[in-house]
Amino acid sequence: MKIGMVCYPTYGGSGVVATELGLHLARRGHQVHFISYAQPMRLDRFQDNVFFHEVESPTYPLLEFNLYSLALAGKIVDVAKYELLDVVHVHYAIPHAISGYLASQILSKTSPFKLVTTLHGTDITLVGLEPTYHPLVRFSLEKSDAVTAVSSFLAERTVQNFGNNIDIQVIPNFIDADVYKPTPCTEIQRKICQEGERVLVHVSNFRPVKRVIDCVHILAEVRKSMPARLVFVGDGPDRGEAERACREMGVADHVLFLGKQHALPEILSSADIFLLPSQQESFGLSALEAMACGVPVVGTNIGGIGEVVQHGETGYLAELGDVQRMAKYCVDLLSSSKKHAAFKTAARVRAVENFGVNRIVPAYEQLYASVLGKN
Ligand code: GMT
């Protein structure tokens, strides 16, 4: 099949899922055309069957605002028409689903393609609820040939927020367990694991919904029981506040801010527990990546996190903001090497068996085939 893959290119789960999906589809013989305003972060090497089309937004003094949605629609028209795309798969509804629909209408008589929309999270739970965007999101979902959501939580929330005449298939996010696996790296371990400290790690884009300050509170609590250190990976709006919180709570010497990193499997594998104290999380891809590296998760029982992390087996989940309980869970896990080892093994097994690439990517292939009337 010839597939157009529309996504955000930046440090964020939806772009990662779209990129990994496209790369795996290409390896399975499909031709994949990525369409975005910049090269997706993980599209960092040559691969046969993979193409990238950059969306350019022409400027003119009258056009005070960037018309990205229109520029994207124009680029989809161009790529679909000349590359003869069968399917355009958009990740994150706003504005991608609207642009995709507009392009499909323009080409409906000459070069028709099917539109598949995957919902990832705040496109439904936050941004899509803005009164300005709500009717546009509902319309574009109703007009998509297929809509998928990355968790049952998100599918249910979509029906609640946008009506039950949208047919939604749940296709969870996935992991390449050959890449995300326990990956010992002595250089990183030497840097991260110091003076017998147990290591807590958090990876995110440091947006307010991630509640990175809660991670600092959890570390401070855990340190009352045992030597521990916190490693932050990623960057974003709340990083400055997190750094200040570390100084104010007197734990700055035990916190490492690594910024954006590519060596995630190695860094995750050097940690004992992954923290995910999010306020909103439709799935929690970062938790799945940690689990695949054999790292149990302690976080909130919010959104779709409970569909990834099994409380009491592959990690522990607490109420939003209950940092005392999350710290208690960390101490509990780290105090018993037998329990910790069992959780590590269970985390890896769950990631591989339930969310492995060979299970999930064929589900998308089947969906494409069904909208194309091929099965
Ligand atoms: O919805 C967002 O906040 C953006 C999106 C992203 O691009 O990072 O994150 C969502 O999609 C990820 C991939 O499907 C999920 O793992 C995240 O849980 C989800 N984020 C939220 O729901 C806050």
Coordinates of N, CA and C in Angstrom, one line a residue, residues 5-16 18-19 34-43 52-55 68 91-92 96 260 262:
M5 N 1.6 9.6 6.0 CA 1.6 9.6 7.5 C 1.8 11.0 7.9
V6 N 0.7 11.6 8.5 CA 0.8 13.0 8.9 C 0.9 13.1 10.4
C7 N 1.9 13.8 10.9 CA 2.1 13.9 12.4 C 2.9 15.2 12.8
Y8 N 2.9 15.4 14.1 CA 3.8 16.4 14.6 C 5.2 15.8 14.7
P9 N 6.2 16.6 14.4 CA 7.6 16.1 14.3 C 8.3 16.2 15.6
T10 N 7.7 16.9 16.6 CA 8.5 17.2 17.8 C 8.5 16.1 18.8
Y11 N 9.2 16.4 19.9 CA 9.4 15.5 21.0 C 8.0 15.3 21.7
G12 N 7.3 14.2 21.3 CA 6.0 13.9 21.9 C 5.5 12.6 21.4
G13 N 4.7 12.0 22.2 CA 4.3 10.6 21.9 C 3.6 10.4 20.6
S14 N 2.7 11.3 20.1 CA 2.0 11.0 18.9 C 2.9 11.0 17.7
G15 N 3.9 11.9 17.7 CA 4.9 11.9 16.6 C 5.8 10.6 16.6
V16 N 6.1 10.2 17.8 CA 6.9 9.0 17.9 C 6.2 7.8 17.4
A18 N 3.6 7.7 15.3 CA 3.5 7.8 13.9 C 4.8 7.4 13.1
T19 N 5.9 7.9 13.6 CA 7.2 7.6 13.0 C 7.5 6.1 13.0
F34 N 5.9 10.5 4.8 CA 5.7 11.3 6.0 C 5.4 12.7 5.5
I35 N 4.5 13.4 6.2 CA 4.1 14.8 5.8 C 4.0 15.6 7.1
S36 N 4.9 16.6 7.3 CA 4.9 17.4 8.5 C 5.7 18.6 8.2
Y37 N 5.7 19.6 9.2 CA 6.4 20.8 8.9 C 7.9 20.8 9.2
A38 N 8.4 19.6 9.8 CA 9.8 19.4 10.0 C 10.0 17.9 10.0
Q39 N 11.2 17.5 9.9 CA 11.5 16.0 9.9 C 11.2 15.4 11.2
P40 N 10.3 14.4 11.3 CA 10.0 13.8 12.6 C 11.3 13.4 13.3
M41 N 11.3 13.6 14.6 CA 12.5 13.4 15.4 C 13.2 12.0 15.2
R42 N 12.3 10.9 15.2 CA 12.9 9.6 15.1 C 13.1 9.1 13.6
L43 N 12.9 10.0 12.7 CA 13.1 9.7 11.2 C 14.5 10.2 10.9
F52 N 10.0 11.7 2.9 CA 9.5 12.8 3.8 C 9.2 14.0 2.9
H53 N 8.0 14.6 3.2 CA 7.6 15.8 2.5 C 7.4 16.9 3.5
E54 N 8.1 18.0 3.3 CA 8.0 19.1 4.3 C 6.9 20.1 3.9
V55 N 6.1 20.4 4.8 CA 5.0 21.4 4.6 C 5.6 22.8 4.7
Y68 N -1.1 27.1 8.7 CA -0.5 25.8 8.6 C -1.6 24.7 8.2
H91 N -2.2 11.6 12.6 CA -2.0 11.4 14.0 C -2.2 12.7 14.8
Y92 N -3.2 12.7 15.7 CA -3.6 13.9 16.5 C -4.5 14.7 15.6
H96 N -4.8 18.1 11.9 CA -4.5 17.1 10.9 C -5.7 16.5 10.2
K260 N 17.1 16.6 26.5 CA 16.6 15.6 25.5 C 17.7 14.6 25.1
H262 N 18.8 10.7 23.1 CA 18.5 9.6 22.2 C 18.7 8.3 22.8

